[in-house]
XYZ file of C-alpha atoms in Angstrom:
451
model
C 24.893 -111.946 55.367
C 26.514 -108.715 55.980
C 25.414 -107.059 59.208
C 25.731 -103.037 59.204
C 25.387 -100.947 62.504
C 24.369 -97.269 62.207
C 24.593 -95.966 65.715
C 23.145 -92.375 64.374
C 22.063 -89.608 61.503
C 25.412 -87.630 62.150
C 28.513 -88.247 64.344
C 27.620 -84.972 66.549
C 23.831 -85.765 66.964
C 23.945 -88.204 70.118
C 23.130 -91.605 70.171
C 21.187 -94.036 72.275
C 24.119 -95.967 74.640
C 21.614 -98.607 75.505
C 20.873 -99.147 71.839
C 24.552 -98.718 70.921
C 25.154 -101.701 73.334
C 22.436 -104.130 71.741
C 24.328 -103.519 68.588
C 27.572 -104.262 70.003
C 26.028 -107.803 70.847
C 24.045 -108.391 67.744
C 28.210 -108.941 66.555
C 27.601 -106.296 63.160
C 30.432 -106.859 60.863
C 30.708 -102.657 59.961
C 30.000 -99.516 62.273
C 29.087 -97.094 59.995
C 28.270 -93.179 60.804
C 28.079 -89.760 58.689
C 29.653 -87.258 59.262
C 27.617 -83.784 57.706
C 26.215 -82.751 54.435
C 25.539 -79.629 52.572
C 22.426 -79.089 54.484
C 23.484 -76.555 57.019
C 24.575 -74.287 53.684
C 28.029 -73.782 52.223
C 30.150 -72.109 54.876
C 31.289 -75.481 55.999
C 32.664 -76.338 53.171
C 33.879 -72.700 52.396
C 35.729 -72.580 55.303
C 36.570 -76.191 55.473
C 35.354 -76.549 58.944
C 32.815 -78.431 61.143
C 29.522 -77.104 62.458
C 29.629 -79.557 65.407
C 31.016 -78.817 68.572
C 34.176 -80.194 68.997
C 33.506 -81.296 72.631
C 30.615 -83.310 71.083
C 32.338 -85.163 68.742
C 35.362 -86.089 70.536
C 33.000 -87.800 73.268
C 30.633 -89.332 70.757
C 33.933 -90.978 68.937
C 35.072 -92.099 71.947
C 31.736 -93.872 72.627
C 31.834 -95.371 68.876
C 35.475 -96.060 68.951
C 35.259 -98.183 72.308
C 32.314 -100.329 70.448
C 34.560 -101.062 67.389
C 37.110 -102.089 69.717
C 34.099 -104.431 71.891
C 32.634 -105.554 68.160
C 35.803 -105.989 66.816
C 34.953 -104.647 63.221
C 35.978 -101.932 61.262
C 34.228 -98.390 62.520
C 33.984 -95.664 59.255
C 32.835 -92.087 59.071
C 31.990 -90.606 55.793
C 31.968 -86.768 55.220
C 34.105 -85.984 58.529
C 33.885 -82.500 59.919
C 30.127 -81.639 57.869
C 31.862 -80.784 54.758
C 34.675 -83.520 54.015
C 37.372 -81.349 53.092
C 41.091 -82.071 53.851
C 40.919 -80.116 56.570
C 38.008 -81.415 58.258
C 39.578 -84.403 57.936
C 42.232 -83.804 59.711
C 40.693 -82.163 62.527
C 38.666 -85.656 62.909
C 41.985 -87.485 62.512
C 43.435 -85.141 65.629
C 40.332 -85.954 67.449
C 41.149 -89.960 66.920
C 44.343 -89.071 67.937
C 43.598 -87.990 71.028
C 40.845 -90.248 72.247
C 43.252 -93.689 71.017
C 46.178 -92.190 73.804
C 43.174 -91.802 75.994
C 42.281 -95.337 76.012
C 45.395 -96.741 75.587
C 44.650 -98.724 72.256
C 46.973 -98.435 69.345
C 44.722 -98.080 65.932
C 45.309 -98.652 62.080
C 43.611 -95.593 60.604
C 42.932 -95.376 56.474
C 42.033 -91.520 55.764
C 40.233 -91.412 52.372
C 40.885 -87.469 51.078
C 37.823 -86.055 48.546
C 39.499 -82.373 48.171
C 40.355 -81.315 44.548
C 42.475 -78.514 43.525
C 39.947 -75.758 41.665
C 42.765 -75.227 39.365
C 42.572 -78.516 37.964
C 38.682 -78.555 38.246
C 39.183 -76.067 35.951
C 41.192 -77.095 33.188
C 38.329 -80.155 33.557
C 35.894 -77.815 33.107
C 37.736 -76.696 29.668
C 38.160 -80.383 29.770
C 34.459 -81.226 29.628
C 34.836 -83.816 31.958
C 32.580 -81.305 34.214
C 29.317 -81.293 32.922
C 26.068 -79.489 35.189
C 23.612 -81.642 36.753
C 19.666 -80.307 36.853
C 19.642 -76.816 37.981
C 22.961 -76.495 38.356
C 24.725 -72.515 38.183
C 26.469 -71.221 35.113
C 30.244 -71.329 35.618
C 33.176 -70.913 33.927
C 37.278 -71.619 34.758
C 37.836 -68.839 36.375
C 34.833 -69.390 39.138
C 35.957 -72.752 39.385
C 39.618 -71.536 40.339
C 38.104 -69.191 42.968
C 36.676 -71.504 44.865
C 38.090 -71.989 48.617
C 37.233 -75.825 48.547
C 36.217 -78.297 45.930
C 35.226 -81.958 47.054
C 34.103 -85.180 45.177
C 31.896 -87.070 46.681
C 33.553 -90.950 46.870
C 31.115 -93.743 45.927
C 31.304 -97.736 47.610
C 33.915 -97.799 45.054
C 36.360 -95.606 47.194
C 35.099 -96.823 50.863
C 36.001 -100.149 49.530
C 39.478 -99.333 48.790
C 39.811 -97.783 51.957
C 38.246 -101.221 53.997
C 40.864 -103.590 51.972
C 43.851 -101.290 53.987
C 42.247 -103.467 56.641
C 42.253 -100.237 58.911
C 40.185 -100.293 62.026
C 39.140 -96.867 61.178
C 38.422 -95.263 58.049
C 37.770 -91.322 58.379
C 36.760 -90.127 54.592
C 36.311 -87.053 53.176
C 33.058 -86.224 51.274
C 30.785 -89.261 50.734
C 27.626 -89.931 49.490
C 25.646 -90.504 52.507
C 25.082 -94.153 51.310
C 28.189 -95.301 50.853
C 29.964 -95.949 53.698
C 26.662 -98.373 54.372
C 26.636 -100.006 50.880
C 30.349 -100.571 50.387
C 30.958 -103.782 52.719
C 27.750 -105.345 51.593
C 28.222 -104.608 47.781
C 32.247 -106.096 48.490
C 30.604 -109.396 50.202
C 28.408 -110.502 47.061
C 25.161 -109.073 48.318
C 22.597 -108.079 46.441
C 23.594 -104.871 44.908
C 19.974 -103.154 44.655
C 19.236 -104.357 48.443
C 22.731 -102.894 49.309
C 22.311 -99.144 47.899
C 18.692 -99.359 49.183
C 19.570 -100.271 52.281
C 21.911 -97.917 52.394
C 19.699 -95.340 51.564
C 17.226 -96.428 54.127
C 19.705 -96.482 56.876
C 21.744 -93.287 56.036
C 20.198 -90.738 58.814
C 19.553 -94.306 61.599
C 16.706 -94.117 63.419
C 14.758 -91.872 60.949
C 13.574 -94.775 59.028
C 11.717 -95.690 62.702
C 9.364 -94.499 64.837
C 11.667 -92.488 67.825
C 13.613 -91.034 65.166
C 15.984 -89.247 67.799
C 16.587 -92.641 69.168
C 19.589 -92.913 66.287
C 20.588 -96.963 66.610
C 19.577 -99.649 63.909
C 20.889 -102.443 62.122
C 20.563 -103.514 58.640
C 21.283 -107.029 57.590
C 22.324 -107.544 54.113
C 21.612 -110.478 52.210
C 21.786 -112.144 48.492
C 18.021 -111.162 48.152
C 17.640 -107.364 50.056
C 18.013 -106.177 53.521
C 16.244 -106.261 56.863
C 15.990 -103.161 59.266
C 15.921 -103.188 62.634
C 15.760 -99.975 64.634
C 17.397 -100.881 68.517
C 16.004 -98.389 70.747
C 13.115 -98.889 73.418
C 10.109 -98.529 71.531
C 11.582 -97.809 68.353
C 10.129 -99.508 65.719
C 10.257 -99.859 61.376
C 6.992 -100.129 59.341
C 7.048 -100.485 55.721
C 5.638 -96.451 55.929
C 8.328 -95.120 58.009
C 11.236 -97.348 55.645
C 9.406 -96.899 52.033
C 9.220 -92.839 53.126
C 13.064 -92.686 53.474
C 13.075 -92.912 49.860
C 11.986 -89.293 49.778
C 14.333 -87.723 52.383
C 16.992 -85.450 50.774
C 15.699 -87.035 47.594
C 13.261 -85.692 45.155
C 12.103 -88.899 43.430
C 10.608 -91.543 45.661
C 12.347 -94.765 43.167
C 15.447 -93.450 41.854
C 18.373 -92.575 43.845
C 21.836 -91.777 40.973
C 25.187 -92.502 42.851
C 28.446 -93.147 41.314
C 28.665 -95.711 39.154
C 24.549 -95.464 38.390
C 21.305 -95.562 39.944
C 18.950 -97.267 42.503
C 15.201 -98.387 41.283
C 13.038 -98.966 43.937
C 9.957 -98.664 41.916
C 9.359 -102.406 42.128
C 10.673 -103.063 45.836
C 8.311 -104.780 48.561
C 8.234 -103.840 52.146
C 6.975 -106.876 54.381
C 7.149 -106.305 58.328
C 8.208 -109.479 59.645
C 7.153 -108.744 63.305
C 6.402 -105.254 65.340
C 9.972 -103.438 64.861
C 11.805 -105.320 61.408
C 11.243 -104.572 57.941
C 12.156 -106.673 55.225
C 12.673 -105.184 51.622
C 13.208 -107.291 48.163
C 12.687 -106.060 44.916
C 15.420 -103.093 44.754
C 17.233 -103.052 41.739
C 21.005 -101.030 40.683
C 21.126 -100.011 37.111
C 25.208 -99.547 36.499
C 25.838 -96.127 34.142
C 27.981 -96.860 31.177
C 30.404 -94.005 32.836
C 31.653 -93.325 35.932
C 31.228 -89.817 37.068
C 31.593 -88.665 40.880
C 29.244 -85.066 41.821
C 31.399 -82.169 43.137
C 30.602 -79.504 45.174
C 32.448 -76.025 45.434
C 31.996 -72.990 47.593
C 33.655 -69.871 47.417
C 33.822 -66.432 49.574
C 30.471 -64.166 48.588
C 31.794 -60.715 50.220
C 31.159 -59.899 54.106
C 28.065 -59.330 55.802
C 26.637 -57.249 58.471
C 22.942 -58.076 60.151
C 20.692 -56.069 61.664
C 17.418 -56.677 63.626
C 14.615 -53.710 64.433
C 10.896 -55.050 65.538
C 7.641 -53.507 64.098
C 4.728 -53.619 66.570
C 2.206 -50.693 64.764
C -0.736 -52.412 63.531
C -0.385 -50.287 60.120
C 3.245 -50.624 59.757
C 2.751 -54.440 60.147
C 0.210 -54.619 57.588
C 2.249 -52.746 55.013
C 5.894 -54.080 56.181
C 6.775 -55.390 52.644
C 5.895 -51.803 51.188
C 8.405 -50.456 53.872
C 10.865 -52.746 53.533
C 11.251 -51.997 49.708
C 10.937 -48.385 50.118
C 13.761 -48.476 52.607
C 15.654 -50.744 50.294
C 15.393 -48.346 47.637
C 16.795 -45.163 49.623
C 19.498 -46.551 51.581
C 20.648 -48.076 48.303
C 20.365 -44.823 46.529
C 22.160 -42.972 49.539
C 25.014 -45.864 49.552
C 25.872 -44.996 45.652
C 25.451 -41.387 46.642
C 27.616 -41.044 50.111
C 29.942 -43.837 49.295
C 30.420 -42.975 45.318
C 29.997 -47.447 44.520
C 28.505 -48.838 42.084
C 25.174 -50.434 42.633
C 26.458 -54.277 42.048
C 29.035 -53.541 44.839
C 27.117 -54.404 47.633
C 23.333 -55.762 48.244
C 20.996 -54.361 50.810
C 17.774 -56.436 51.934
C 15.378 -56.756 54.550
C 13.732 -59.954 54.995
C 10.310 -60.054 57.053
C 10.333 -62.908 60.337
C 7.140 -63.993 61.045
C 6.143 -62.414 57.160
C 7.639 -63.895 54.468
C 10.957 -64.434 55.426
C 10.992 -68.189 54.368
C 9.234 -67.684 50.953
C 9.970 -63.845 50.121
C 7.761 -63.486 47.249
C 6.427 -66.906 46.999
C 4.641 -66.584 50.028
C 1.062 -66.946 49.881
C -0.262 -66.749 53.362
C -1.662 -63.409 54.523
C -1.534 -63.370 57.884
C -1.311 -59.863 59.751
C 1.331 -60.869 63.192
C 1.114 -58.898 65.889
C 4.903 -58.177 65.547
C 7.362 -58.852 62.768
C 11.314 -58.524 63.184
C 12.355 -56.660 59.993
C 16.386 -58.384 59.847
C 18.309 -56.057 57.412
C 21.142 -57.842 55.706
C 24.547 -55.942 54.037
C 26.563 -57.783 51.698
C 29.581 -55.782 50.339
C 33.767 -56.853 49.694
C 34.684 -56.117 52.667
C 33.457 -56.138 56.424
C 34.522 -52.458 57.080
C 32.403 -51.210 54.314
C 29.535 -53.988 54.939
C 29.476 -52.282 58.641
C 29.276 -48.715 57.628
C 26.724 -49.948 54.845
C 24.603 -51.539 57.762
C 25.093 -48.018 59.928
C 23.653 -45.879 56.983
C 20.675 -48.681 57.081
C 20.218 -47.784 61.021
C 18.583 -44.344 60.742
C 15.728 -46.142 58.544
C 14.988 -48.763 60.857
C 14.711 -46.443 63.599
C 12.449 -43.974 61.931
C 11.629 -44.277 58.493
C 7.665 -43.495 57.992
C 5.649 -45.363 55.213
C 4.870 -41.793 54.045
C 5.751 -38.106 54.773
C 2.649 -36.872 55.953
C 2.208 -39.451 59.058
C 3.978 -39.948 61.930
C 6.393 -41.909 63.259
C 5.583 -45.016 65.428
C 7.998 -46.522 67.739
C 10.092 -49.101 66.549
C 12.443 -50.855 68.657
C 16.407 -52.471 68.288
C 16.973 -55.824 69.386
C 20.294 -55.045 70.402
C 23.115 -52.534 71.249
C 24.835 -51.126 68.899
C 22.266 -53.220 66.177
C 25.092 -54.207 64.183
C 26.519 -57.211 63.906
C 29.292 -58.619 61.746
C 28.912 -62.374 60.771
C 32.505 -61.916 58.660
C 33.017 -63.503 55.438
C 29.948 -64.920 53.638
C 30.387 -68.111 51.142
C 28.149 -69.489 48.449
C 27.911 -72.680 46.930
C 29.474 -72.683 43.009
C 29.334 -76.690 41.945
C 26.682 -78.770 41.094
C 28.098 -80.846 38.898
C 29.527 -84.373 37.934
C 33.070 -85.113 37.349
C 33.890 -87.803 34.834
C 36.794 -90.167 35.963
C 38.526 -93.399 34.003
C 39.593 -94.958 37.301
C 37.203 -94.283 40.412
C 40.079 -93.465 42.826
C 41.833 -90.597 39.987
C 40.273 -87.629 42.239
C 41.042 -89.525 45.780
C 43.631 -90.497 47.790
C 44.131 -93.043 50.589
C 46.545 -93.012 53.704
C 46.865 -95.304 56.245
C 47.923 -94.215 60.117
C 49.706 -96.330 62.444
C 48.153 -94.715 65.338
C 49.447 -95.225 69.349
């Protein structure tokens, strides 16, 4: 049996310290946390940065870095710093620096890098050995070599490489969420369906529970499946709250692709085996007949400038969308006209809070608010020009009528000046799947002799 502790969703979301503890003393053989995703968009990864506070992390680490030292076992984090570029990596590796002078403990640190040079994504691309998943965007070499960071994501394949350093910490780069989980288990002779499954289950803790915030649970492993166990007071796993994990970040409820091939679930059975474990058989891994890791690339969209006014008028609330567009339409027009671009150089919208600002179009609730904040939105190349863009949107905001016969209601500015530069923008370029011979050909490992 392979026993797997997940003290939370994300290293940066708090943990239960009670919980943490029962862990500690239920002797698990792995501590294993995430470290981000794409979910909180692509300037993480653009940037190369963390969205988490710094302060946060370094004292949740600390927390998790004293239990691997009580559990003695191996502690890993997978997609350090959100996005699990190099340099996210290393600003997690400076944190661990810090926090093993702090306590005094010397530490053997492998550092599993995921970054990829988007010149040789390219020539891969030209290659063919970069081929689109579902939905992905059209690309070509030359987007690929603009982007500001490209990541693979490393499979069990990778985090298994990285445990037989015999590190006591592993900090890797981008991940799938279920490998860092899987890896010891698969490495161990478990079963290799109940592994990924498991892993899948466990990936975000205490999510697969009831108390969902509560973070801590442990997953034993075993030649036939896994059991889950959520820690916290209260907390507790039914075969609903584990089976409807499948589904989270996931569009199909059985299948689950990874490197190296897929998860089946479609035949698994979820028996409680008293009022907080779950106990799953049935899973089943499918191996692909090549190995092929997903990437993900972001690169700089121009510079932005928001602005915020608030509609109260009963009629101009009702019509908002009409004003919105027409004011779309003439600042756009005056833009081209005053500052002699082209229309594709910059992008003007307005999106409607408490409107449609979720679904734009696809919106189908009509619901007249008593207010709506009308958020204008300036894209252009660079934040000067995305600035005086947003200041030749101002005047509209302020007094713009939904025709030229009525007058003009009061609207009202958030703030003083309205402007507000968020700096450079990014979007995501990559969803695709990189085909690789030998599974650690787009990684590298490092070990640290740390203290």
């Amino acid at each position: 049996m392979v026993r797997v502790l997940v003290p939370s969703g994300a290293l940066g979301l708090n943990y239960d310290a009670v919980a943490l503890q029962r862990g500690i003393a239920a002797k698990p053989d792995i501590i294993a946390i995430d470290g981000g995703s794409t979910d909180s968009g692509p300037a993480y990864l653009g940037r190369g940065m963390s969205k988490y506070a710094r302060s946060s992390t370094k004292v949740e680490w600390a927390g998790l870095m004293q239990a691997r030292a009580d559990a003695g076992c191996p502690l890993v984090i997978g997609t350090a710093g959100t996005c699990g570029a190099d340099s996210a990596v290393d600003w997690m590796l400076d944190i661990t620096r810090e926090i093993a002078a702090e306590q005094g403990r010397p530490v053997k640190v492998a550092v599993l890098r995921s970054s990829q040079h988007p010149a040789e994504m390219a020539q891969a691309f030209t290659q063919g050995r970069v081929t689109p998943l579902p939905n992905a965007p059209d690309v070509d070499a030359a987007l690929i070599e603009s982007c500001s960071n490209i990541v693979a994501l490393a499979g069990a394949e990778q985090i298994t490489e990285a445990l037989n350093t015999g590190a006591d910490i592993i900090i890797a780069g981008r991940t799938t969420d279920t490998a860092i989980i899987a890896a010891l288990p698969l490495q161990r002779g478990c079963h290799a369906g109940g592994a990924w499954h498991g892993a899948k289950i466990g990936e975000c803790g205490a999510l697969c529970a009831t108390n969902p915030q509560s973070g801590v649970i442990l997953i034993d492993f075993d030649a036939e499946g896994f059991t889950v166990t959520p820690l916290a007071d209260g907390a507790k796993a039914t075969p609903h709250t584990v089976s409807a994990h499948m589904l989270y970040e996931n569009s199909d409820p059985f299948i689950l692709h990874e490197p190296g091939g897929y998860l089946d679930v479609s035949k698994a059975k979820y028996q409680p085996l008293n009022d907080t474990s779950v106990r799953v058989t049935g899973s089943e891994w499918v191996p692909s007949e090549r190995y092929t890791v997903k990437l993900e690339g972001a690169r700089g969209a121009g510079f932005q400038t928001v602005t915020m006014a608030l509609l109260r008028d009963e009629r101009y609330v009702q019509n908002a969308q009409i004003w919105a567009d027409d004011i779309v339409g003439k600042c756009s027009a005056k833009v081209v006209d005053r500052l002699h671009l082209k229309s594709d150089a910059f992008s003007i919208e307005i999106r409607l809070l408490g409107h449609s600002a979720s679904f734009g179009m696809l919106e189908t609730k009509q619901i007249t608010p008593t207010e709506i904040c009308a958020m204008g939105i300036v894209t252009a190349k660079s934040e000067g020009l995305s600035q005086e863009i947003a200041k030749l949107l101002n005047p509209y905001l302020l007094h713009h009528p939904l025709t030229q016969e009525e007058e003009v209601p009061t609207f009202a500015f958030l703030f003083s000046p309205p402007e507000m530069p968020r700096g450079e923008v990014f979007e995501f370029t990559l969803n695709h799947v990189l085909q690789l011979e030998n599974p650690m050909d787009a990684f590298t490992l490092e070990v640290h002799e740390i203290g």
